[in-house]
Amino acid sequence: MPYIEMMHKDLGASMGRTVLKLISIIITVSLGLCATAHCSEYDRQSDFEDSLELKYAGSTAWSHFSDMIVDGHLLYAAMVFGVKILDLSNPEKPSLVSQVYMNGSLTYSLALQKPYLYGRTVDGLSVFDVTEPAAPELLGRLDHSCDEGGMAVAGDYAYLSCGTRLVTVDISIPTYPVITSDMILPRNGGDARFYVADTLMYLAAQRFFVVSIADPAHPEVVSTIGWPDIDCAKDLAVVDSLVFIANHPCGEPPGRSKFNIVNVANPLLPEIIATHEIGAGVYHMARSSQNVFVSCGMTGIVSFDVTDPTSPVIAGCYMGPGIAGPIVMCGDHLIVSDDMPAWTQSPGRICDPDSTSRADSLTRPGDLQIVNVSDPPSLTLIGRVPTGALHRYLAVSDSHVYVSELSGDIVVVDNSNSDTVTRKRSIELPQLAGKQCVSGDYLYVPLGPRGLHIMDVSNLDSVVTVGEVVTQSSAGAVDVQGNYAYVTESQYGLEIVEITDPNAPHVVGSIFLEGGLIMDVAVHGSHAYVAASDRMLVVDVANAASPSVIGVFMGSYILNLAVQDTLVYAGGGARLHAISVSDPMNPVGVSEWNGAEIRDVATNGDYLYTASAEAGALIFDVSDPGQIVLASQIHTPLFAVAVCATHEYVWVGDTYGILRYVSPGSNNGLDLPTTFTLHQNFPNPFNHSTTISFYLTGSAHTTLEVLNILGQRVETLLDRTVPSGTVTAGWDASGHASGVYLYRLTVGDSQQTKKMLLLK
């Protein structure tokens, strides 16, 4: 019988360490349609305790693909920090089905064996149930850190490459994958690429291996051959008994890649039958019955006719707007992923520029493209998924988020639905936008040399520019308060524009500001705070017609500002300042923080948020103005550039996508979980009885269950509302057989599961 003892002290220090290495932790956190895996901290921010957990609340379809799989009409794509599922039943109008954001867990490759999808991550292996593609569920994880590597799945086993090692994982229990063997691949280095053919597996890395998986738990190398040069494989494609392998010199930029074509008709004696110089870098491959398609980065996609495998012939070329990434076949269509813009993009020595098919003007770098390849040499774009964009700035209203992009457009994102984040439309601009601001029904957009434009966004189906103001120099940022817009001019200073009638805006005051480039402005009360390179200026704007500088704070490199009451937070470079302006004529620094690049800052309540480039978004506790305390970190797909905070949400603009998180202290209609920690049972292993403890930060309905290894419930130890603090529950297992058991804690929508061993 279970017994419960309430204790309001931390028992964590008294928990003994188990001596069994096989015990691991599986953490499952349900997030609406998404699941979040265990977070790995960014290297430069690994010395802090993540004391604040923000709940993920959706994102736009972000970009940067690392692998793709097609099954029927569904495309499964591995992304930076997640997985995306798309419906390709109508290739001309593909649609997003769902996406899973995995904060901090880089996803390198995928394998599908229904109903499970397996993701190879920097942390190890993640197992998803995709029975319902619209609601994928993270079931289990294997923690096995390794650099980028490939993966294959066959039956009850997954095979992971990890440098010179091949790791075999038993996945027969998807909630609890377990390593069964870890073998060395002789004379090998780098990360292998896989192909499974019945009881054989082909691996291509610094060598080519044929591996027998007749005993799937213990694979065995049956043959291996080296490359003519010191090459590393990037990808492989198999046509009948021929393996086409794209290689390039190890450790060098892939500028002179080649095909090595290996005949595996006799797997004990594989033979390189041809080598074909490609003349460009090769990253990924896909095949049809007659053609092999090669993703060549800045050179685009090249199709080779391999009817005569000893002499591949170029059959066609396609070039998207960016760097070509992973590709996969879907019927007569080639699915092409795209990456950052290729500023030096050129067909180069492979394709004739005049005969190269190209994406249309609507396709942006990062978009997923569907290309008809049924009639080479014509490779024709027929559809796209708008995942691509290079974001710059955010402005948030109650119902929408306005995102400026390097393409020159502003994308409008729907903010009215707590369950999903979707793009609504794009607004074309004549000039690259600066840091915009939204107020009421109007969007205020600085457009560099074109000055300030005011757009009526009350009807998104018909957005019109209703007012324009020509500024003295290039307009870069704007803030709005009351009847005035405050516009920075990069090489001049600050202009104050009256907007009582947005259809007839006019300049009422201006001031030249010293200090270098004018980067940002934030207005509070009768003062405008201006970021001017190495200083923050306090400008008295009580008289809009005659603004004047009344205070100066000398900093290091100040690019962006956020104001809360009598504090100004100034960020730039790798430094964050908290500046007291209680005496605006004498601004004083009260604290600072160093450690990551600050691209943007926002504040709400007791928290400060920064967009910190490769470090993602950082969240600081500023409840004590004298201390800036790093409280949490949000990993973003690539490079965080913008952040906005409201009472309901924190929005993070990344180069590849827009992420939404629930603000601390707001549930916004969502069932937010109480933060909790589940400890390992003690003793473990145990005989007859053991004690399980966990800690809750707040009162919540809590269920604690004991399960068998198949996930079937054995006993419920707790099922009621529990106050905050440490809780202990004992399990009397005298009536149960020896073996492995799981115990699962459910708090709200969140679950955590651990393993224990009963020995009698």
mmCIF file with all atom_site columns, N, CA and C in Angstrom, residues 35 52 79 98 115 151 156 280 356 427 510 548 565 711:
data_model
loop_
_atom_site.group_PDB
_atom_site.id
_atom_site.type_symbol
_atom_site.label_atom_id
_atom_site.label_alt_id
_atom_site.label_comp_id
_atom_site.label_asym_id
_atom_site.label_entity_id
_atom_site.label_seq_id
_atom_site.pdbx_PDB_ins_code
_atom_site.Cartn_x
_atom_site.Cartn_y
_atom_site.Cartn_z
_atom_site.occupancy
_atom_site.B_iso_or_equiv
_atom_site.pdbx_formal_charge
_atom_site.auth_seq_id
_atom_site.auth_comp_id
_atom_site.auth_asym_id
_atom_site.auth_atom_id
_atom_site.pdbx_PDB_model_num
ATOM 1  N N  . ALA A 1 35  ? 6.058  18.965 -28.722 1.00 0.00 ? 35  ALA A N  1
ATOM 2  C CA . ALA A 1 35  ? 6.746  18.426 -27.549 1.00 0.00 ? 35  ALA A CA 1
ATOM 3  C C  . ALA A 1 35  ? 8.129  19.020 -27.497 1.00 0.00 ? 35  ALA A C  1
ATOM 4  N N  . LEU A 1 52  ? 14.145 29.620 -14.457 1.00 0.00 ? 52  LEU A N  1
ATOM 5  C CA . LEU A 1 52  ? 12.863 30.061 -14.993 1.00 0.00 ? 52  LEU A CA 1
ATOM 6  C C  . LEU A 1 52  ? 12.594 29.316 -16.285 1.00 0.00 ? 52  LEU A C  1
ATOM 7  N N  . MET A 1 79  ? 14.908 19.722 -38.677 1.00 0.00 ? 79  MET A N  1
ATOM 8  C CA . MET A 1 79  ? 15.276 21.124 -38.694 1.00 0.00 ? 79  MET A CA 1
ATOM 9  C C  . MET A 1 79  ? 16.290 21.389 -37.585 1.00 0.00 ? 79  MET A C  1
ATOM 10 N N  . SER A 1 98  ? 2.308  19.983 -38.872 1.00 0.00 ? 98  SER A N  1
ATOM 11 C CA . SER A 1 98  ? 2.700  20.226 -37.483 1.00 0.00 ? 98  SER A CA 1
ATOM 12 C C  . SER A 1 98  ? 4.199  20.422 -37.429 1.00 0.00 ? 98  SER A C  1
ATOM 13 N N  . PRO A 1 115 ? 4.626  3.324  -36.343 1.00 0.00 ? 115 PRO A N  1
ATOM 14 C CA . PRO A 1 115 ? 4.152  4.699  -36.159 1.00 0.00 ? 115 PRO A CA 1
ATOM 15 C C  . PRO A 1 115 ? 5.171  5.620  -35.512 1.00 0.00 ? 115 PRO A C  1
ATOM 16 N N  . MET A 1 151 ? 22.102 8.147  -39.192 1.00 0.00 ? 151 MET A N  1
ATOM 17 C CA . MET A 1 151 ? 21.293 7.177  -38.460 1.00 0.00 ? 151 MET A CA 1
ATOM 18 C C  . MET A 1 151 ? 20.551 6.292  -39.447 1.00 0.00 ? 151 MET A C  1
ATOM 19 N N  . ASP A 1 156 ? 13.797 -3.653 -34.689 1.00 0.00 ? 156 ASP A N  1
ATOM 20 C CA . ASP A 1 156 ? 13.828 -3.190 -33.302 1.00 0.00 ? 156 ASP A CA 1
ATOM 21 C C  . ASP A 1 156 ? 15.103 -2.441 -32.951 1.00 0.00 ? 156 ASP A C  1
ATOM 22 N N  . ALA A 1 280 ? 32.081 20.673 -58.198 1.00 0.00 ? 280 ALA A N  1
ATOM 23 C CA . ALA A 1 280 ? 31.468 21.587 -57.232 1.00 0.00 ? 280 ALA A CA 1
ATOM 24 C C  . ALA A 1 280 ? 31.258 20.831 -55.933 1.00 0.00 ? 280 ALA A C  1
ATOM 25 N N  . THR A 1 356 ? 19.982 26.576 -67.241 1.00 0.00 ? 356 THR A N  1
ATOM 26 C CA . THR A 1 356 ? 19.666 26.237 -65.853 1.00 0.00 ? 356 THR A CA 1
ATOM 27 C C  . THR A 1 356 ? 18.284 26.743 -65.477 1.00 0.00 ? 356 THR A C  1
ATOM 28 N N  . ILE A 1 427 ? 3.756  42.361 -46.639 1.00 0.00 ? 427 ILE A N  1
ATOM 29 C CA . ILE A 1 427 ? 3.581  43.736 -47.109 1.00 0.00 ? 427 ILE A CA 1
ATOM 30 C C  . ILE A 1 427 ? 4.855  44.125 -47.841 1.00 0.00 ? 427 ILE A C  1
ATOM 31 N N  . SER A 1 510 ? 13.386 68.860 -34.077 1.00 0.00 ? 510 SER A N  1
ATOM 32 C CA . SER A 1 510 ? 14.514 67.979 -34.360 1.00 0.00 ? 510 SER A CA 1
ATOM 33 C C  . SER A 1 510 ? 15.721 68.453 -33.575 1.00 0.00 ? 510 SER A C  1
ATOM 34 N N  . SER A 1 548 ? 15.941 68.904 -26.211 1.00 0.00 ? 548 SER A N  1
ATOM 35 C CA . SER A 1 548 ? 17.297 69.242 -25.780 1.00 0.00 ? 548 SER A CA 1
ATOM 36 C C  . SER A 1 548 ? 17.899 68.087 -25.000 1.00 0.00 ? 548 SER A C  1
ATOM 37 N N  . ASP A 1 565 ? 10.001 52.324 -16.113 1.00 0.00 ? 565 ASP A N  1
ATOM 38 C CA . ASP A 1 565 ? 9.974  53.287 -15.014 1.00 0.00 ? 565 ASP A CA 1
ATOM 39 C C  . ASP A 1 565 ? 11.231 54.152 -15.049 1.00 0.00 ? 565 ASP A C  1
ATOM 40 N N  . GLY A 1 711 ? 4.919  -0.061 -20.044 1.00 0.00 ? 711 GLY A N  1
ATOM 41 C CA . GLY A 1 711 ? 4.156  1.163  -19.881 1.00 0.00 ? 711 GLY A CA 1
ATOM 42 C C  . GLY A 1 711 ? 2.772  0.962  -19.306 1.00 0.00 ? 711 GLY A C  1
#
